[in-house]
Structure formats: C-alpha cells, structure tokens
CSV table of N, CA and C in Angstrom, one decimal:
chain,number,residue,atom,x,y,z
A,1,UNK,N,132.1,103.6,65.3
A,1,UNK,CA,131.2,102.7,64.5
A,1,UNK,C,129.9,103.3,64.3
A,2,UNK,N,129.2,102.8,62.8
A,2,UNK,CA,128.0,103.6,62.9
A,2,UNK,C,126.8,103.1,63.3
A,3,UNK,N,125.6,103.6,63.5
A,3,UNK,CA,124.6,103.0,64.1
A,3,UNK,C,123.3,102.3,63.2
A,4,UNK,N,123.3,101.6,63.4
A,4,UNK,CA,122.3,100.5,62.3
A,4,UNK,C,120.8,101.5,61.9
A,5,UNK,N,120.6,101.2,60.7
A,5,UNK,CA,119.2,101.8,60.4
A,5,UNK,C,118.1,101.1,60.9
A,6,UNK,N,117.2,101.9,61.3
A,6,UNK,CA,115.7,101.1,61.9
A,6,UNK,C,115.2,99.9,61.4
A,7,UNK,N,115.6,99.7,60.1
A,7,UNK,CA,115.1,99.0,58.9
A,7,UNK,C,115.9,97.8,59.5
A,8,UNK,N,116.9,97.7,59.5
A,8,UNK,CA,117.6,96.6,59.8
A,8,UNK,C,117.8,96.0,61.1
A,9,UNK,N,117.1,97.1,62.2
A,9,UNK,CA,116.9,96.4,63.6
A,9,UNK,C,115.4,95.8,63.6
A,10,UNK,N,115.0,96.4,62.7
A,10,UNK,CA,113.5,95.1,62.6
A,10,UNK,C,113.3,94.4,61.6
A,11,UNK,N,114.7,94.3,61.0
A,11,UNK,CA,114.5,93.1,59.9
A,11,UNK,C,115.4,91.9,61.1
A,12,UNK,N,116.5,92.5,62.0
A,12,UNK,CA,116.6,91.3,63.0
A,12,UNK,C,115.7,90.7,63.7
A,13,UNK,N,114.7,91.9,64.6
A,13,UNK,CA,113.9,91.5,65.8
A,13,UNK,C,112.7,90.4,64.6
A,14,UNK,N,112.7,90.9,63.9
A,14,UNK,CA,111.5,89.7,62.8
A,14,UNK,C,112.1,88.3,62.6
A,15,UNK,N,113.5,88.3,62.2
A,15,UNK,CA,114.1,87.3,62.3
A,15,UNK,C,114.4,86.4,63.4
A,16,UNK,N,114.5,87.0,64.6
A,16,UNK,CA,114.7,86.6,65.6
A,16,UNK,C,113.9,85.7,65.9
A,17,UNK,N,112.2,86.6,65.9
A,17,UNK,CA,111.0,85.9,65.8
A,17,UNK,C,110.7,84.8,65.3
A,18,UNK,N,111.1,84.7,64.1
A,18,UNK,CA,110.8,83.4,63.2
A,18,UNK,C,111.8,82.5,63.8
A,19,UNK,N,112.5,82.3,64.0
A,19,UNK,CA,113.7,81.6,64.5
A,19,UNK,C,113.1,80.8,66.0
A,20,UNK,N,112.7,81.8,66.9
A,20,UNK,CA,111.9,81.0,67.8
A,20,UNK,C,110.7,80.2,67.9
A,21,UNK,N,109.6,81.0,66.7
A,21,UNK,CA,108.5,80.1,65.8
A,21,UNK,C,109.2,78.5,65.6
A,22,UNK,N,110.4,78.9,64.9
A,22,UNK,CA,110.6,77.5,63.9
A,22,UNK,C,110.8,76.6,65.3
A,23,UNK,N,111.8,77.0,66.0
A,23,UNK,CA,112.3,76.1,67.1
A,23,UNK,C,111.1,75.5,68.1
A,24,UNK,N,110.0,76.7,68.0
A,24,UNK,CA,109.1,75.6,68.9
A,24,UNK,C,108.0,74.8,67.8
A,25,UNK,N,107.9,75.2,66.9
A,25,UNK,CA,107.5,74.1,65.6
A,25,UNK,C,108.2,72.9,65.8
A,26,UNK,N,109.2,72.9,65.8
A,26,UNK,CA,110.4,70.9,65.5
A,26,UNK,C,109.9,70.8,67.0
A,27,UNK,N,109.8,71.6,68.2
A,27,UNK,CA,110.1,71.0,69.0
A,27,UNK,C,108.5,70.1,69.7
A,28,UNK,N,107.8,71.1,69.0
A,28,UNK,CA,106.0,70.5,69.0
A,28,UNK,C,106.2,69.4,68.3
A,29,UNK,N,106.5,69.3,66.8
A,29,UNK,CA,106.4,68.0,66.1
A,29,UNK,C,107.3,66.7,66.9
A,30,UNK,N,108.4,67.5,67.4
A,30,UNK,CA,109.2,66.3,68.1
A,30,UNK,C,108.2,65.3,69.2
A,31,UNK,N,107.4,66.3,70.0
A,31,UNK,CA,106.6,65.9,70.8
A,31,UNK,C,105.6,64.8,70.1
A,32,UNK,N,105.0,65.1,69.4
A,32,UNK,CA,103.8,64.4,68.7
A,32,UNK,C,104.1,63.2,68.0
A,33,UNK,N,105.3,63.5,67.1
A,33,UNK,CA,106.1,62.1,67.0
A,33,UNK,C,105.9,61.0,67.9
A,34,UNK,N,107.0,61.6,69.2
A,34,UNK,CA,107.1,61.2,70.4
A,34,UNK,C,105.9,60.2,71.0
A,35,UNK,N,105.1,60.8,70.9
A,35,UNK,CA,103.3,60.5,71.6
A,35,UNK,C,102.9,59.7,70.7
A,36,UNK,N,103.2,59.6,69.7
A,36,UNK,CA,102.0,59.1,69.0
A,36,UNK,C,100.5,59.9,68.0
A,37,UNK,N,100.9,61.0,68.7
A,37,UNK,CA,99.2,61.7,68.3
A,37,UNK,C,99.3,61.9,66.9
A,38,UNK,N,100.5,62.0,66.2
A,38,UNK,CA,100.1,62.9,65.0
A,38,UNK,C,99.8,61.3,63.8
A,39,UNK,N,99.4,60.5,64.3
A,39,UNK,CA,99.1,59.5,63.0
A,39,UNK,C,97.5,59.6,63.2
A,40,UNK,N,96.7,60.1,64.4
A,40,UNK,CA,95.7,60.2,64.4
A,40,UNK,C,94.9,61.3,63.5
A,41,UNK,N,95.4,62.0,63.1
A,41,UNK,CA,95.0,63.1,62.1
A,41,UNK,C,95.5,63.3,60.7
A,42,UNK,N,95.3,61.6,60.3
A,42,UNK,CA,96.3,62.1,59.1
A,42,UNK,C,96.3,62.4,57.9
A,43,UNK,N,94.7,63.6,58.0
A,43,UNK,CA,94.1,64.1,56.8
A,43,UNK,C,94.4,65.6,57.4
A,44,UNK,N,95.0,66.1,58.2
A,44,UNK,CA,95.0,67.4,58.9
A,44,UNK,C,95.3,68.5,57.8
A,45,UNK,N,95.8,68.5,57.0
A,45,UNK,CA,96.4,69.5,56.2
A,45,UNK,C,95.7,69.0,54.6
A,46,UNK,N,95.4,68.3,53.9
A,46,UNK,CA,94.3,67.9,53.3
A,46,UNK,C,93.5,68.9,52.4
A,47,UNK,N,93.0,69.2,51.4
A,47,UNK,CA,92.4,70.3,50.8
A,47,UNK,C,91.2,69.4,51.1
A,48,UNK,N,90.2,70.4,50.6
A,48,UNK,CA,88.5,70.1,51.2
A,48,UNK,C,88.4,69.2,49.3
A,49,UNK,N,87.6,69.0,49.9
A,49,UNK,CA,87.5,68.1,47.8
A,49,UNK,C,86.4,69.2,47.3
A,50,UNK,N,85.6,69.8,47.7
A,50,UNK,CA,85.0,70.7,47.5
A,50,UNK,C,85.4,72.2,46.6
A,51,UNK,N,87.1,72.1,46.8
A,51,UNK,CA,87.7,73.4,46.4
A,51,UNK,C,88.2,72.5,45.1
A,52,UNK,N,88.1,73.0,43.7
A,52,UNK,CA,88.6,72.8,42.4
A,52,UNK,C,88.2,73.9,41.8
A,53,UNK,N,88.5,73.9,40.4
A,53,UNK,CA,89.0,75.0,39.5
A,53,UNK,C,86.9,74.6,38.7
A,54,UNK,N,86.4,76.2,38.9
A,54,UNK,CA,85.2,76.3,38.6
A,54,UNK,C,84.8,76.1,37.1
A,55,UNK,N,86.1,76.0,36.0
A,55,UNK,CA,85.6,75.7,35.0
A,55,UNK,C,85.6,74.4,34.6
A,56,UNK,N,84.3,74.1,34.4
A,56,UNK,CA,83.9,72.9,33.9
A,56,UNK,C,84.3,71.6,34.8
A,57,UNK,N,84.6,72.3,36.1
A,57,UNK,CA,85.1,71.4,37.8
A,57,UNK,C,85.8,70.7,37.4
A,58,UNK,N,86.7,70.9,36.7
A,58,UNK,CA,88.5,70.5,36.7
A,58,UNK,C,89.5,70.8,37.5
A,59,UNK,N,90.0,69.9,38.1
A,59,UNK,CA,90.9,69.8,39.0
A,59,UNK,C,92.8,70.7,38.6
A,60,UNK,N,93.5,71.4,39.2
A,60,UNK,CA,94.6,71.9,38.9
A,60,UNK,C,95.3,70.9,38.9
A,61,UNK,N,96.5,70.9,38.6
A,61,UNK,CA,97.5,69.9,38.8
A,61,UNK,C,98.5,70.0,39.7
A,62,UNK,N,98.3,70.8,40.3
A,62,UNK,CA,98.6,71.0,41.9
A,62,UNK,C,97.8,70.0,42.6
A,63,UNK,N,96.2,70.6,42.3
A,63,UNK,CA,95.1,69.4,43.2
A,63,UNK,C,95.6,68.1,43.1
A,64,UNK,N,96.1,67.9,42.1
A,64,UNK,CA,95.8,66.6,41.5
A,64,UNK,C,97.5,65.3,42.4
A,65,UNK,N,97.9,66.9,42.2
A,65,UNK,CA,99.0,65.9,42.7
A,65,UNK,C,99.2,65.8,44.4
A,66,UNK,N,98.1,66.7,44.7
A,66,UNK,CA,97.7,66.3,46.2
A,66,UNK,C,96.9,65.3,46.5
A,67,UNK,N,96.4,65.5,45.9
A,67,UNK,CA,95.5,63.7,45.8
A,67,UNK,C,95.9,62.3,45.6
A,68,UNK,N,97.2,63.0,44.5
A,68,UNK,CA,98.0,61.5,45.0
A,68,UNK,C,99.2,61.2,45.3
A,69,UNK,N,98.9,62.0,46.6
A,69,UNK,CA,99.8,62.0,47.6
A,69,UNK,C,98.9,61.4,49.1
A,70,UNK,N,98.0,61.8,49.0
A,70,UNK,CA,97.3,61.7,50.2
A,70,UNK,C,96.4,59.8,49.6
C-alpha cells in the first residue's frame, strides 16, 4: 500500500481539528441554552449601526436585512 502525501495528512489533522471545534461549539451552546444565559445577550452578534456603505450613508442590503432580523 502506498503512503499518503503530506498534503493530505494535514488536510486530515485540519479536519480533525475543526470537527472538535464544532463539537465543543453545540456542546457550549447546549450549555447556555441549558442555563439560560444566552437570552441575556441578545444583541451579541449584531453589526455596530455605525458600519454602512460610505456613499451618501446608505445602507447594503445585507445591512438591511440584518436589521430586520434583529
């Protein structure tokens, strides 16, 4: 059998990595669910209103549809 290229033993060990990222991500959110905490912050992720599109301070329609969402 032949022996894997370097390229592809660090496209696993990266994978690997993210994989345990994600699993302790759900497993954080599971927690805060859990608690209660995460209704306390419920602008956390939120753009600053400060950030829009400098011409003539018009909003993208990305912004826009974050705003009414939030």
């Amino acid at each position: 059998m032949y022996r894997r290229p370097k390229f592809l033993e660090v496209l696993l060990e990266i994978r690997q990595e993210m994989a345990r990222e994600a699993d302790y991500d759900v497993d954080l959110f599971a927690e805060m669910v859990r608690s209660g905490k995460i209704a306390e912050n419920e602008k956390i992720h939120a753009l600053p209103e400060s950030v829009s599109n400098s011409k003539n301070n018009k909003k993208t329609k990305s912004e826009i549809k974050i705003n009414r969402r939030l």
